[in-house]
Amino acid sequence: MSPSVKAFFDTATNTVSYVVRDPQGAACAIVDSVLDFDHASGRTDTASADAVMAHVQAENLTVQWILETHVHADHLSAAPYLQEQLGGQIGIGNQITTVQDTFGKVFNEGTDFQRDGSQFDRLFGDGDSFHIGQLRADVMHTPGHTPACMTYVIGDAAFVGDTLFMPDFGTARCDFPGGSARDLFQSIQRILSLPDDTRIFVGHDYKAPGREEFAWETTVGAQKARNIHVGADRDENSFVEMRRARDATLGMPKLILPSLQVNMRAGHMPEPDEQGDVMLKLPVNKL
């Protein structure tokens, strides 16, 4: 079955969010939503999430799932806001506990911060399946960018998060804590074992050199033939060498520190202090 897919591109973070709909009904899922955040002022806004919500409401859709492909380091999730407005269960991969343990220590969260994934409604394991109306979705654990990355194969469409980019841009970085270029290569091989006509929807786009328009949809066949990092049967060792060398040149994402603190909590802010103020931490020399 081929789901109906509506994309929403956030220019501030180059993130693509998706509404994935059962073509035979009104059930849908939201993948990788964005809560707007101004780093300089520390203020949030819901404009990006409101655009998704407006589409859901205009189409009279019923949100069953709000899915995260991983704990994002470049934008904050709007999952709790959308859940409050539209319903649905918030889901992520069950290796979120590894990420919570790692960054719970980085941010010195103490024992009050639960590291068992209980902030989410559903923790998916590799091989799990669920439904969006009559539309079946299968879950693939695809670590490498982070330990908890998941690919959601929904009908003939795969939502790969940051694991793969468009063929002319390549693949995700692997230098965050818990990342692994070798794991990423093996995860990508799993994705590329899907049928060639499987549609791939990526989590970000940055317009590769020579391309004038943002893009986010490709196919398994196109990735196998033309991906500049893994296409044309590139071998694992040369990929790992390339990925590690490239990652060594990359700076940290601008929103990594607020994003990790919020997203490891399923999009919730840390608990307010005694005065009712919410504070995010800025660890020094930790990343």
XYZ file of C-alpha atoms in Angstrom:
287
model
C 0.000 0.000 0.000
C 1.247 3.497 -0.810
C 0.660 6.095 1.920
C -0.136 9.698 1.171
C 2.771 11.852 2.382
C 2.714 15.608 3.040
C 6.079 17.244 3.770
C 6.756 20.389 5.812
C 10.202 21.970 5.423
C 11.556 24.114 8.257
C 14.043 26.597 6.815
C 15.523 27.527 10.209
C 16.781 23.986 10.881
C 16.573 22.394 7.410
C 14.311 19.753 8.941
C 11.551 17.936 7.063
C 8.482 16.842 9.037
C 5.880 14.549 7.515
C 2.205 13.724 7.824
C 1.762 10.125 6.666
C -1.809 9.143 5.879
C -3.653 5.892 5.314
C -4.912 6.382 1.732
C -8.074 4.440 2.541
C -9.065 6.441 5.601
C -8.415 9.398 7.878
C -5.740 7.906 10.149
C -2.294 9.491 10.039
C 1.076 9.741 11.743
C 3.327 12.763 12.204
C 7.066 12.132 11.788
C 9.816 14.363 13.266
C 7.911 17.499 14.245
C 9.625 20.816 15.010
C 9.193 23.232 17.906
C 10.638 26.588 16.885
C 13.369 27.849 19.218
C 15.280 31.122 19.146
C 18.696 30.378 20.614
C 19.561 34.007 21.387
C 16.427 34.755 23.406
C 15.577 31.268 24.659
C 12.027 31.641 23.361
C 9.930 28.940 21.771
C 7.239 29.265 19.124
C 4.776 26.830 17.602
C 4.512 28.199 14.053
C 6.043 25.117 12.415
C 3.918 22.723 14.453
C 0.828 24.843 13.820
C 1.320 24.437 10.061
C 1.289 20.664 10.514
C -1.758 20.896 12.765
C -3.615 23.097 10.286
C -3.114 20.482 7.572
C -4.320 17.680 9.835
C -7.420 19.634 10.779
C -8.171 20.823 7.242
C -8.059 17.226 6.007
C -10.102 15.967 8.986
C -7.362 13.495 9.868
C -7.010 11.481 13.055
C -3.493 11.407 14.495
C -2.654 7.952 15.814
C 1.112 8.317 16.099
C 3.676 11.071 16.631
C 6.940 9.411 15.665
C 10.551 10.351 16.311
C 13.245 8.758 14.172
C 15.841 9.559 16.883
C 16.823 12.109 19.521
C 17.508 15.073 17.258
C 20.498 17.324 17.907
C 19.489 20.149 15.569
C 15.901 20.983 16.494
C 13.467 20.626 19.349
C 10.530 18.244 19.007
C 6.968 19.561 19.137
C 5.564 16.130 20.007
C 3.953 17.060 23.366
C 2.336 20.159 21.901
C 0.899 18.240 18.966
C -0.243 15.410 21.206
C -2.093 17.851 23.456
C -3.834 19.409 20.445
C -4.388 16.348 18.250
C -3.932 13.178 20.307
C -1.859 10.183 19.267
C 0.939 8.208 20.901
C 4.556 9.401 20.930
C 6.933 6.684 19.755
C 10.701 6.252 19.443
C 13.225 3.401 19.337
C 13.857 1.476 22.540
C 17.545 2.373 22.519
C 16.457 5.810 23.712
C 17.511 4.513 27.128
C 21.142 4.434 25.952
C 20.876 8.038 24.791
C 19.204 9.085 28.034
C 21.937 7.461 30.079
C 24.689 9.134 28.038
C 23.257 12.625 28.048
C 21.799 12.369 31.527
C 25.432 12.325 32.624
C 26.497 15.098 30.231
C 23.813 17.399 31.640
C 24.243 16.167 35.224
C 20.529 15.415 35.463
C 20.689 13.425 38.694
C 18.280 10.720 39.800
C 15.080 12.697 39.112
C 15.571 12.246 35.371
C 14.199 8.837 34.379
C 16.444 6.922 31.983
C 13.945 4.176 31.122
C 12.177 5.805 28.167
C 9.015 6.283 30.209
C 8.570 9.824 28.850
C 7.431 8.197 25.576
C 4.206 6.253 25.018
C 5.776 3.507 22.908
C 9.325 2.200 22.589
C 9.865 0.297 19.350
C 12.277 -2.570 18.904
C 13.798 -3.805 15.677
C 11.192 -5.831 13.782
C 8.190 -4.351 15.565
C 5.146 -3.343 13.560
C 2.148 -1.105 14.102
C -0.726 0.283 12.053
C -1.853 3.686 10.872
C -5.470 2.862 10.148
C -5.209 -0.081 7.741
C -1.663 0.874 6.772
C 1.062 -1.380 8.180
C 4.309 0.135 9.436
C 7.459 -1.885 10.134
C 10.309 -0.716 12.325
C 14.005 -1.083 11.520
C 16.716 -0.236 14.049
C 19.281 1.707 12.002
C 21.964 2.973 14.410
C 25.114 4.845 13.483
C 24.157 8.510 13.574
C 22.902 7.801 17.109
C 22.393 4.484 18.943
C 18.605 4.909 18.880
C 17.966 5.772 15.210
C 14.950 4.050 13.660
C 13.645 3.783 10.124
C 9.873 3.499 9.755
C 8.876 1.529 6.653
C 5.256 2.482 6.053
C 3.804 0.785 3.008
C 6.125 1.607 0.110
C 7.754 4.527 1.953
C 10.735 4.570 4.337
C 11.285 7.461 6.755
C 15.003 7.308 7.483
C 15.585 10.352 9.698
C 19.225 11.458 9.459
C 20.642 8.090 8.366
C 20.594 8.980 4.671
C 20.336 12.334 2.920
C 19.521 12.933 -0.726
C 21.898 11.015 -3.046
C 23.849 14.161 -3.942
C 24.454 15.002 -0.266
C 25.330 11.603 1.191
C 24.956 10.323 4.733
C 24.720 11.384 8.364
C 27.576 12.300 10.682
C 28.577 9.707 13.282
C 30.685 11.662 15.769
C 28.081 12.307 18.462
C 28.433 10.181 21.641
C 27.330 6.639 20.791
C 27.660 7.164 17.042
C 29.512 4.721 14.798
C 30.432 5.003 11.127
C 30.628 1.230 10.859
C 27.173 0.812 12.372
C 25.862 3.479 9.991
C 27.209 1.664 6.946
C 25.577 -1.582 8.039
C 22.292 0.183 8.800
C 22.295 1.771 5.351
C 22.775 -1.646 3.767
C 19.578 -2.775 5.502
C 17.700 0.196 4.077
C 19.145 -0.420 0.606
C 17.964 -4.037 0.752
C 14.382 -2.780 0.440
C 12.847 -2.910 -3.065
C 14.399 -0.390 -5.453
C 11.121 1.472 -5.912
C 10.689 2.067 -2.172
C 10.306 5.800 -1.596
C 12.830 7.256 0.848
C 11.946 10.389 2.811
C 14.936 12.058 4.471
C 14.991 14.097 7.668
C 16.999 17.072 6.395
C 18.172 18.721 3.209
C 20.853 21.354 2.681
C 20.863 21.712 -1.124
C 23.985 19.982 -2.401
C 26.337 22.088 -4.559
C 24.780 22.633 -7.973
C 21.208 21.998 -6.809
C 18.932 25.034 -6.545
C 15.898 23.529 -4.793
C 15.434 21.748 -1.494
C 14.468 18.086 -1.890
C 13.523 15.282 0.477
C 12.107 12.358 -1.532
C 14.159 9.795 -3.421
C 14.170 5.992 -3.854
C 16.229 3.034 -2.766
C 17.295 2.528 -6.375
C 18.526 6.105 -6.684
C 20.459 5.845 -3.434
C 22.147 2.615 -4.528
C 23.156 4.080 -7.864
C 24.057 7.672 -6.989
C 24.567 8.321 -3.272
C 27.942 10.075 -3.126
C 28.945 8.272 0.085
C 27.543 4.744 -0.256
C 26.405 4.362 -3.867
C 27.991 2.256 -6.597
C 28.856 -0.573 -4.175
C 31.254 1.397 -1.983
C 32.899 -0.922 0.543
C 32.569 -0.592 4.306
C 36.179 0.262 5.165
C 36.450 3.097 2.663
C 33.119 4.489 3.865
C 34.263 4.417 7.496
C 37.518 6.180 6.591
C 35.643 8.830 4.599
C 33.000 9.369 7.279
C 35.488 9.749 10.123
C 37.632 12.202 8.152
C 34.589 14.270 7.164
C 33.123 14.294 10.680
C 36.392 15.642 12.074
C 35.810 18.837 10.070
C 32.222 19.473 11.240
C 31.175 21.884 13.972
C 28.443 21.104 16.473
C 24.848 21.960 15.473
C 23.762 25.340 16.841
C 20.852 23.885 18.804
C 22.504 20.675 20.038
C 22.498 21.574 23.746
C 18.848 22.646 24.069
C 17.706 19.980 21.600
C 19.229 17.037 23.445
C 17.885 18.131 26.822
C 14.361 18.477 25.455
C 14.247 15.605 22.979
C 15.524 12.965 25.390
C 12.430 13.916 27.421
C 10.097 13.246 24.462
C 9.918 16.966 23.687
C 9.156 18.076 27.231
C 11.109 20.857 28.897
C 12.948 20.131 32.151
C 10.877 20.536 35.295
C 10.493 24.171 36.393
C 12.359 25.434 39.445
C 10.756 26.667 42.671
C 9.891 29.985 41.020
C 8.214 28.205 38.110
C 10.993 29.042 35.643
C 12.263 26.488 33.121
C 16.034 26.351 32.748
C 18.207 24.630 30.173
C 21.809 23.813 31.018
C 24.931 24.870 29.141
C 27.646 22.327 30.002
C 31.148 23.636 29.314
C 33.741 21.486 27.523
C 31.514 18.397 27.643
C 30.925 17.836 23.894
